[in-house]
mmCIF file of C-alpha atoms in Angstrom:
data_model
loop_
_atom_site.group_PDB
_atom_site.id
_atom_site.type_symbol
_atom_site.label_atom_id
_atom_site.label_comp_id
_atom_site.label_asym_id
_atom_site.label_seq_id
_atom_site.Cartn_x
_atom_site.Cartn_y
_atom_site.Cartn_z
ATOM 1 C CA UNK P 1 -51.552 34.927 51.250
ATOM 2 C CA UNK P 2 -53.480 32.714 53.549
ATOM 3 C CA UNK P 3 -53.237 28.793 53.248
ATOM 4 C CA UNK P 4 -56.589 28.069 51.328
ATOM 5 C CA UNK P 5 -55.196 30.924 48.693
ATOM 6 C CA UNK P 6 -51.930 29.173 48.767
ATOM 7 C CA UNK P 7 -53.255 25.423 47.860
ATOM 8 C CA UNK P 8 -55.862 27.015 45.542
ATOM 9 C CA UNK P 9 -53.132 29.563 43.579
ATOM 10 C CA UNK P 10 -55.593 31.958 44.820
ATOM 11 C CA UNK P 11 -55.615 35.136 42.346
ATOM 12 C CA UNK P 12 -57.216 38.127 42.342
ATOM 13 C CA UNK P 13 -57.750 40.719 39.708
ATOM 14 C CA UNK P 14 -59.415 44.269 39.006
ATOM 15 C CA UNK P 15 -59.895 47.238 40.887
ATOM 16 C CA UNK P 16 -63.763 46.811 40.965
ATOM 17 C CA UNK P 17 -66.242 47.085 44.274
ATOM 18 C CA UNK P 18 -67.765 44.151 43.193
ATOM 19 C CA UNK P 19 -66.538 40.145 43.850
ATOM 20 C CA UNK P 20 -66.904 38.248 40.875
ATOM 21 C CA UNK P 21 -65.078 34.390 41.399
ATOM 22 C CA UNK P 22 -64.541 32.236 38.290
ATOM 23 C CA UNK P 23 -64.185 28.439 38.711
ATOM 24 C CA UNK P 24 -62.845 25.894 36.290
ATOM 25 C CA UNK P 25 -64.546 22.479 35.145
ATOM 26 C CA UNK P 26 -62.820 19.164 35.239
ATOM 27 C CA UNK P 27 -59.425 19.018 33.237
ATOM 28 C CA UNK P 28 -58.982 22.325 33.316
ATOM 29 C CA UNK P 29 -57.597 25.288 35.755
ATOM 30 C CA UNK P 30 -57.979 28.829 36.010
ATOM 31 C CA UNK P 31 -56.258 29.630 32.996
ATOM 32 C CA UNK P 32 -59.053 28.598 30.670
ATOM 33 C CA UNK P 33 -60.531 31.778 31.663
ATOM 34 C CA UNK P 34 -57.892 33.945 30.161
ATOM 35 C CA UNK P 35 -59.775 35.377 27.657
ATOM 36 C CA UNK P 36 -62.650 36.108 29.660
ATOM 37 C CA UNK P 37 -60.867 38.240 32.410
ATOM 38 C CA UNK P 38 -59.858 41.261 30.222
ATOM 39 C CA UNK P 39 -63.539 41.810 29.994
ATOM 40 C CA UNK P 40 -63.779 42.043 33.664
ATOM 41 C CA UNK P 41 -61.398 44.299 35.919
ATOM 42 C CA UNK P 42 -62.364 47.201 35.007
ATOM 43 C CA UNK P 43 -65.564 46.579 36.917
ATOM 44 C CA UNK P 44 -64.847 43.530 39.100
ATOM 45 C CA UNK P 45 -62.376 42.239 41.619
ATOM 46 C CA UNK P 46 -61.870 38.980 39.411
ATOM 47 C CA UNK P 47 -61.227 35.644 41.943
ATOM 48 C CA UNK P 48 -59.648 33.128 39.915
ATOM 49 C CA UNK P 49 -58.947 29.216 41.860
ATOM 50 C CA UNK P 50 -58.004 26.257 40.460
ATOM 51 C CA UNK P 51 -59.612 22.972 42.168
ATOM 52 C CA UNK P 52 -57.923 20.427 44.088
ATOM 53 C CA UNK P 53 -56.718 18.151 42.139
ATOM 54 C CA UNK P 54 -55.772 20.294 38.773
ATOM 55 C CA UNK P 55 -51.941 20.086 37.922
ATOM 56 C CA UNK P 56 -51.538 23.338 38.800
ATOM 57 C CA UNK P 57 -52.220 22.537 42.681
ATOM 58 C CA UNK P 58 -49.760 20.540 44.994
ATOM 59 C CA UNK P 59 -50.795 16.971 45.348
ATOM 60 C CA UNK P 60 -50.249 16.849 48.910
ATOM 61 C CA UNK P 61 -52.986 19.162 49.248
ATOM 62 C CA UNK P 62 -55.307 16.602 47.545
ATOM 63 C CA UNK P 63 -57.667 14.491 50.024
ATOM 64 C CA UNK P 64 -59.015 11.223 48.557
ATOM 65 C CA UNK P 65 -61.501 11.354 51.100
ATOM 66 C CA UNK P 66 -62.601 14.450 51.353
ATOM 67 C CA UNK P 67 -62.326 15.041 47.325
ATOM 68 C CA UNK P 68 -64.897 12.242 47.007
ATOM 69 C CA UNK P 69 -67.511 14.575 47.117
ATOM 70 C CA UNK P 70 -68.650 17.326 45.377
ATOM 71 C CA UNK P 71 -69.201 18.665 49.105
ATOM 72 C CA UNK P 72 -65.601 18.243 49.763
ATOM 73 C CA UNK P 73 -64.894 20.899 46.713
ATOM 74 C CA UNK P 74 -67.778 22.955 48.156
ATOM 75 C CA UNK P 75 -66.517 23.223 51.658
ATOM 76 C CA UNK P 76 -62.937 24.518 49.694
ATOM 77 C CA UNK P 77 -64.720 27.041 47.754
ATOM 78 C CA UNK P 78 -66.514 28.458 51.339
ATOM 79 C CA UNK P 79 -63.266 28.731 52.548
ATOM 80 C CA UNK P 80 -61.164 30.668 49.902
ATOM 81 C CA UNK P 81 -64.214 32.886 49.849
ATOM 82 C CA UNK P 82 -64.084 33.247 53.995
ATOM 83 C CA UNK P 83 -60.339 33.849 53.639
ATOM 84 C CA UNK P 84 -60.590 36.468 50.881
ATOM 85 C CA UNK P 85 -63.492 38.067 53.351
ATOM 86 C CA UNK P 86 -66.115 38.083 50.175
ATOM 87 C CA UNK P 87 -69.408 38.912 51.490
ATOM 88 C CA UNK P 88 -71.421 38.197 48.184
ATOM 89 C CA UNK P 89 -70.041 37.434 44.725
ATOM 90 C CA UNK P 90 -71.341 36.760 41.361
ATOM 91 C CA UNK P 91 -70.385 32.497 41.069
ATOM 92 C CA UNK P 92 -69.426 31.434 37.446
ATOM 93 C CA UNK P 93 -68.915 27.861 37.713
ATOM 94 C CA UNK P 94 -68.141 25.871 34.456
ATOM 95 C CA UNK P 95 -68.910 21.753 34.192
ATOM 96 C CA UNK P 96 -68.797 20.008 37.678
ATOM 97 C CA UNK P 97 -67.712 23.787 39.429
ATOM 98 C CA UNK P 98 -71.557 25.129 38.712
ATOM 99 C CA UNK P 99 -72.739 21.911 40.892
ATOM 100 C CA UNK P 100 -69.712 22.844 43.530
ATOM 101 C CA UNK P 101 -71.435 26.542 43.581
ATOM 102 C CA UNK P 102 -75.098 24.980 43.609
ATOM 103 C CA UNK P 103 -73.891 23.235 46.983
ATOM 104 C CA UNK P 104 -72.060 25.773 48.577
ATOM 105 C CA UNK P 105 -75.129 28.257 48.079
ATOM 106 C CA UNK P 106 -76.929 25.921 49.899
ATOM 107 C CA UNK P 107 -75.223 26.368 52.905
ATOM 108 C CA UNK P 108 -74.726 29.947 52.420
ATOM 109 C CA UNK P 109 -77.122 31.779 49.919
ATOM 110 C CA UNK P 110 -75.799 34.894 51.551
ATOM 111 C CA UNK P 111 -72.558 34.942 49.807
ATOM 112 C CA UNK P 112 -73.932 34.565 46.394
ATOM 113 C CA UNK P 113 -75.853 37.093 44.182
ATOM 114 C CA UNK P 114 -76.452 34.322 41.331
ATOM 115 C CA UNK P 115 -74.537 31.824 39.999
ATOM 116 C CA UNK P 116 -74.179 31.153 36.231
ATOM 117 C CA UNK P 117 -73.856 27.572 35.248
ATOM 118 C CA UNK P 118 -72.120 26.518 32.281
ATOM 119 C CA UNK P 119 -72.553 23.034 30.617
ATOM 120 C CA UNK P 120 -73.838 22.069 34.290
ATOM 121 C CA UNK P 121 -75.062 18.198 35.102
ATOM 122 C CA UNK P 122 -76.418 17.170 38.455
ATOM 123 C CA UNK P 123 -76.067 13.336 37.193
ATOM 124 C CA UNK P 124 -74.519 12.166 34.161
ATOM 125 C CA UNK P 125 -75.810 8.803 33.966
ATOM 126 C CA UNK P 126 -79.206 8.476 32.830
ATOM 127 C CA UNK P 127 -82.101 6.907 35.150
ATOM 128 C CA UNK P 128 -85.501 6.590 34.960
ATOM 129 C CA UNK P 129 -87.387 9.332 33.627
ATOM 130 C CA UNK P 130 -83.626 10.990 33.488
ATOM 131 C CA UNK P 131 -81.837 11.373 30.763
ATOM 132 C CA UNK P 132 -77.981 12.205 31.948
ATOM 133 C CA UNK P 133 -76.497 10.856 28.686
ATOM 134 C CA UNK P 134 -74.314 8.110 29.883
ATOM 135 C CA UNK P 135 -74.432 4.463 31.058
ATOM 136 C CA UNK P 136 -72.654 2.493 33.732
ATOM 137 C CA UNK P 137 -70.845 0.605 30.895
ATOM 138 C CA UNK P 138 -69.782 3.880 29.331
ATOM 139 C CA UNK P 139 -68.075 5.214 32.418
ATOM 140 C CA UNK P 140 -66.632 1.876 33.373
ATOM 141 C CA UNK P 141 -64.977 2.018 30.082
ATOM 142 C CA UNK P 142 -63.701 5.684 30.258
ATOM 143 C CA UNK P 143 -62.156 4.781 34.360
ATOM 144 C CA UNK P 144 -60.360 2.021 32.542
ATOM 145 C CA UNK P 145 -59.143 3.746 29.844
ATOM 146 C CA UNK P 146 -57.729 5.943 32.135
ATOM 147 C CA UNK P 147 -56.219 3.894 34.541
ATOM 148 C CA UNK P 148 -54.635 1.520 31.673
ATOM 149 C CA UNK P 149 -52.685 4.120 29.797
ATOM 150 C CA UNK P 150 -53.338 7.844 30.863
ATOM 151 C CA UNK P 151 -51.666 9.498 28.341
ATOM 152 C CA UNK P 152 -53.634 7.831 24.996
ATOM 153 C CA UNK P 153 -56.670 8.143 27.110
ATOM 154 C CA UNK P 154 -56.185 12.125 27.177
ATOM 155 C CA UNK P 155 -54.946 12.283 23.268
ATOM 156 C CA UNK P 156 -58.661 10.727 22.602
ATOM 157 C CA UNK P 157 -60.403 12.404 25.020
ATOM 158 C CA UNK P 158 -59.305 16.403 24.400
ATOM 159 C CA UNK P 159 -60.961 15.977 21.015
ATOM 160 C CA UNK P 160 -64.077 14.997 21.910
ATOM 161 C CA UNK P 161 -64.225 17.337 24.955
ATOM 162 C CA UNK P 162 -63.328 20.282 23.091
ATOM 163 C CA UNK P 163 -65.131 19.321 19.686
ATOM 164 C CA UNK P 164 -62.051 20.043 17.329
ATOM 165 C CA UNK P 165 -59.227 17.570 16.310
ATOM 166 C CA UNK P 166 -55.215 17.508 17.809
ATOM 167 C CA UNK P 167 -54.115 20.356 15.429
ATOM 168 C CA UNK P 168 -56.516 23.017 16.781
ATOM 169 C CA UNK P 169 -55.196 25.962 19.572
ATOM 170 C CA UNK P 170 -58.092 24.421 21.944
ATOM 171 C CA UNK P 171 -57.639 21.005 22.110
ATOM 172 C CA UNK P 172 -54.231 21.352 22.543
ATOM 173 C CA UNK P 173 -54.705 23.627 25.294
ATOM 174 C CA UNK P 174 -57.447 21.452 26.592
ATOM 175 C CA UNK P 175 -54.565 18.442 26.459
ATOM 176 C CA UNK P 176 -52.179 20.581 28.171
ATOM 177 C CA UNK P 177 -54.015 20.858 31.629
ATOM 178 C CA UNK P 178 -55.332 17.542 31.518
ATOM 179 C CA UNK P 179 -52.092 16.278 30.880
ATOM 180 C CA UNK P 180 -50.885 18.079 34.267
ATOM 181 C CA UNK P 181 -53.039 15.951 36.203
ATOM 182 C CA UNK P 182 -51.538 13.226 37.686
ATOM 183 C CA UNK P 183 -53.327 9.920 36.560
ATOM 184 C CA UNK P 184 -54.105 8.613 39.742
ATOM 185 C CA UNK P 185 -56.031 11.842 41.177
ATOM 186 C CA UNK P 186 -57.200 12.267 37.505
ATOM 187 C CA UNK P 187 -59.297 8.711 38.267
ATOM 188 C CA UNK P 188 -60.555 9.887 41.345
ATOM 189 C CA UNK P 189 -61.668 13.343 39.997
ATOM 190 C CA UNK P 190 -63.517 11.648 37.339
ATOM 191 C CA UNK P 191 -64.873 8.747 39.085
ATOM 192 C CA UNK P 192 -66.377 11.541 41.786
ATOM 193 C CA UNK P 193 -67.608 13.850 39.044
ATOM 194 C CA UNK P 194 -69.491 11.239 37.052
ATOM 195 C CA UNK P 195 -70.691 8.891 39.235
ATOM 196 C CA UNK P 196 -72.082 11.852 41.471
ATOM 197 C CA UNK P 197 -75.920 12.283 41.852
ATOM 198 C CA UNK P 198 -76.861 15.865 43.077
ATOM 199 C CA UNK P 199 -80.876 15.533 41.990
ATOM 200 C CA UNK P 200 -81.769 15.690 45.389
ATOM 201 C CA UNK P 201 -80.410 18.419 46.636
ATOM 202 C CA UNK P 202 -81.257 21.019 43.422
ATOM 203 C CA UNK P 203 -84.862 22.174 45.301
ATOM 204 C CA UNK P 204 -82.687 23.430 48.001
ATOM 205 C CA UNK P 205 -81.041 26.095 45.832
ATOM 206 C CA UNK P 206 -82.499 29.266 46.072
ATOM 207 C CA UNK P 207 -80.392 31.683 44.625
ATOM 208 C CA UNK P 208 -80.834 32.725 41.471
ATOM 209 C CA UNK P 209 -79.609 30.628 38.194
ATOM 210 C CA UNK P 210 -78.417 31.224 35.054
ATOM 211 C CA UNK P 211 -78.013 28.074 32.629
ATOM 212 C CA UNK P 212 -75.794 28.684 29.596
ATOM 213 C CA UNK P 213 -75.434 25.559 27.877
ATOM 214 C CA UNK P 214 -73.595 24.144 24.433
ATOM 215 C CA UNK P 215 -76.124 23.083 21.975
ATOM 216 C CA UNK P 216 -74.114 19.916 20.940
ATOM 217 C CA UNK P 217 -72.012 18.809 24.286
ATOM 218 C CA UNK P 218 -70.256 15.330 24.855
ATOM 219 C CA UNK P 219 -71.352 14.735 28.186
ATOM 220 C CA UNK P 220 -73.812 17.252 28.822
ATOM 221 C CA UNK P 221 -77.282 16.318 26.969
ATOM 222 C CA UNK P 222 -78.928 20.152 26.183
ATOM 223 C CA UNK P 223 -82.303 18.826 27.679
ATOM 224 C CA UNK P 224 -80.157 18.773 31.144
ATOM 225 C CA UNK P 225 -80.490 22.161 31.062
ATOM 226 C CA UNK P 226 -84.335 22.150 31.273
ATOM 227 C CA UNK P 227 -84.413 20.056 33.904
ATOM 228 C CA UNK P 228 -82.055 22.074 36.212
ATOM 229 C CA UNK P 229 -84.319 25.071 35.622
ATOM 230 C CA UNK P 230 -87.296 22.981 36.436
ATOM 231 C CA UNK P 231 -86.025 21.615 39.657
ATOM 232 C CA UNK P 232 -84.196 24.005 41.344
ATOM 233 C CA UNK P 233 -85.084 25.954 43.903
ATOM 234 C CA UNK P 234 -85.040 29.731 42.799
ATOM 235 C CA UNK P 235 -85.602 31.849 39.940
ATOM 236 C CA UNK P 236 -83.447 30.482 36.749
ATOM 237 C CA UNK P 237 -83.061 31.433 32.987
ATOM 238 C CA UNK P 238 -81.880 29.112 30.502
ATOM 239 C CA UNK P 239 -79.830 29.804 27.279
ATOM 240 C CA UNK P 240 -78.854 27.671 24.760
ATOM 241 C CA UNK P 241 -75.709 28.121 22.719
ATOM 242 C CA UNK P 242 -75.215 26.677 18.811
ATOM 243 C CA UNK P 243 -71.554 25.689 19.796
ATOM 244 C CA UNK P 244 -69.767 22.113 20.048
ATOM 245 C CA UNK P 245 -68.009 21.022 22.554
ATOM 246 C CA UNK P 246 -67.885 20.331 26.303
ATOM 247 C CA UNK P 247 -65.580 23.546 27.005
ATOM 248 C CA UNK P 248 -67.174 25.926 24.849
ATOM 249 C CA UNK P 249 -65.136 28.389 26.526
ATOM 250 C CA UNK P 250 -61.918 26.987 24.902
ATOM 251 C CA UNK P 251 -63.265 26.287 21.358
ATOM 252 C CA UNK P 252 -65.584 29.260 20.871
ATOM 253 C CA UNK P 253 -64.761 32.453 23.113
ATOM 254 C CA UNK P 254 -66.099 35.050 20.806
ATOM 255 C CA UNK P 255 -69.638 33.649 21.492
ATOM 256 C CA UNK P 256 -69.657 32.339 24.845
ATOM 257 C CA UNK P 257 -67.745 35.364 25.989
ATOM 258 C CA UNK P 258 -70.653 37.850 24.847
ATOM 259 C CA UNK P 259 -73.269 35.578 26.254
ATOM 260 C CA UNK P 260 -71.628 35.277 29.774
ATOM 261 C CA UNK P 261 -71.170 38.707 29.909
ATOM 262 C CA UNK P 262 -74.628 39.432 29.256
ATOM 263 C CA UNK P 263 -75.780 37.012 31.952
ATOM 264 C CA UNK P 264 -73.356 38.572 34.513
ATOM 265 C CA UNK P 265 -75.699 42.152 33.981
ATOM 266 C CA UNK P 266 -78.683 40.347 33.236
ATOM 267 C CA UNK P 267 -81.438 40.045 36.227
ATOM 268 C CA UNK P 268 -84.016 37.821 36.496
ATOM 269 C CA UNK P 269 -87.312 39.437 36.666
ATOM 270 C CA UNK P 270 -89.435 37.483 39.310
ATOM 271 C CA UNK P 271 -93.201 36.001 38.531
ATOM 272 C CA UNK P 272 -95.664 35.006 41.005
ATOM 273 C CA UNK P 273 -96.221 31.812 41.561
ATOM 274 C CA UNK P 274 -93.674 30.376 38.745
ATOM 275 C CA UNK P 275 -90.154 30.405 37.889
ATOM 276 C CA UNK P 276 -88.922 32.670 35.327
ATOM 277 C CA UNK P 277 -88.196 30.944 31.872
ATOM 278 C CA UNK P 278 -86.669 32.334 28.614
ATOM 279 C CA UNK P 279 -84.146 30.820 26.151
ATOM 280 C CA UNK P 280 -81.890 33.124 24.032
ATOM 281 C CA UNK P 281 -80.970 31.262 21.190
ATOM 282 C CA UNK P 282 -79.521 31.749 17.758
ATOM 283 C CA UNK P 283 -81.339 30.238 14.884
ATOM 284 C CA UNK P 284 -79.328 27.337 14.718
ATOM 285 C CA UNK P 285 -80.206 26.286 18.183
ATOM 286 C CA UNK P 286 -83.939 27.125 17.475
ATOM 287 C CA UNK P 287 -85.379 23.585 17.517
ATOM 288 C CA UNK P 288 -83.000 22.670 20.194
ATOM 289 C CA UNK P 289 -85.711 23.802 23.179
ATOM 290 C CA UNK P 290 -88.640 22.220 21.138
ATOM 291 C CA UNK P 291 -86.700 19.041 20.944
ATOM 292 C CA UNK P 292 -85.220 18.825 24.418
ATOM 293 C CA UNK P 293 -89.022 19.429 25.604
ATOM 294 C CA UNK P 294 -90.892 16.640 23.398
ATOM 295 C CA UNK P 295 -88.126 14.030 24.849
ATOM 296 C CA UNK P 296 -88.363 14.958 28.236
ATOM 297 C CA UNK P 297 -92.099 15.236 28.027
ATOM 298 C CA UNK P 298 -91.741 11.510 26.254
ATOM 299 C CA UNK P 299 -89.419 9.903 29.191
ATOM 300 C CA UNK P 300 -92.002 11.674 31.933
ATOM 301 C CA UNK P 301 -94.742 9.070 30.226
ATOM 302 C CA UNK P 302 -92.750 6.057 29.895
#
């Protein structure tokens, strides 16, 4: 095992031709895709990482200064996919990850057949015309929260992340690998994940995109969605889920498991002149697009 492999707890799975690299949100590590990986090695060489910074990596391996960025997550990603000599991959990048794969297909589209973004945000606070679904005072309150007394932070936060309450198998789980972080990178993780701004930078993405977002989501308003697949790059495809929580993946695998799976087989059909549209919902989520449209259509004429 190379070094990048070694600081990342590099794994990889399956006896498959074909790379497929999984990459955890905030909070998280690679575990939370345990569920998902069964459905995968018998047709995929599964790459599994966990960011720098999760509890699971070594904290001397964590760079406040290069970790400031989401480009400083990006360049590790290039790397463990250099070391591991992957030539092209399917990219499924959860939360903050599917802006870290956005970024590093930027600099090389080559190495990535699509990426699939789940509960993605290029900016989380809102801004004119924008609507990211936080403000400054909101975040200023959550950094302090965390800095004052880590621990009670996480026992409020899990909940509301996951969309459950302490007793459930998710947040618990959820509590478990954010308790692993140590409090002090935990506040620069955050502070670099929702104070970043990655707007600019979505008309440079050109390979293709597949949006999977949470109906209801804490930090991710659904209408984000829409405006990802109207500003980037490249073809895209939207779908919205009827499940709570930020980490859908966690609280409801037996429908976000299905729909991922669909999106990894699922190409997008090209039409001239425009990017390629649909949203597969179920008919609980069926207003969701109409709604998400009116208000962005209503912040464009403010």
């Amino acid at each position: 095992m190379g070094i990048v492999e070694d600081a990342h707890n590099v794994k990889v799975l399956g006896t498959g031709n074909r790379f497929i690299v999984l990459a955890h949100g905030f909070g998280t590590d690679q575990s939370v895709w345990k569920h998902f990986v069964p459905h995968l090695v018998d047709d995929f060489r599964v790459v599994l990482y966990d960011n720098m910074g999760a509890g699971t990596t070594n904290p001397e391996y964590f760079d406040s200064e290069r970790h400031s960025s989401l480009e400083g997550y990006a360049y590790d990603l290039l790397a463990i996919l250099e070391e591991l000599r992957v030539d092209s991959c399917i990219f499924v990048g959860h939360s903050v990850s599917a802006m870290i794969g956005a970024i590093a297909s930027i600099s090389r589209p080559d190495l990535f057949l699509k990426l699939i973004m789940v509960s993605a945000s290029p900016r989380y606070l809102n801004d004119v015309n924008y609507f990211g679904g936080f403000e400054q005072d909101d975040l200023n309150q959550l950094f302090t929260a965390m800095s004052e007394n880590y621990k009670a932070w996480c026992y409020g936060f899990a909940p509301l992340a996951v969309g459950g309450d302490m007793d459930s198998v998710a947040v618990q789980e959820f509590s478990r690998t954010l308790f692993n972080m140590r409090p002090d990178i935990a506040l620069i993780v955050s502070r670099t994940i929702f104070q970043s701004d990655m707007r600019q930078i979505l008309k440079l993405v050109t390979v293709p995109c597949h949006i999977i977002q949470a109906e209801k989501d804490m930090a991710v308003p659904v209408m984000v969605s829409e405006y990802l697949h109207q500003q980037l790059g490249g073809e895209s495809i939207v779908e919205v889920m009827g499940t709570d929580g930020h980490l859908p993946q966690l609280s409801s695998p037996d429908i976000v498991i299905p729909v991922l799976l669909k999106h990894i087989q699922l190409n997008i059909e090209p039409i001239s002149c425009q990017r390629n549209y649909h949203t597969f919902q179920n008919p609980e989520a069926s207003s969701t697009k109409t709604e998400a449209s009116s208000l962005m259509k209503l912040e464009a004429d403010l």
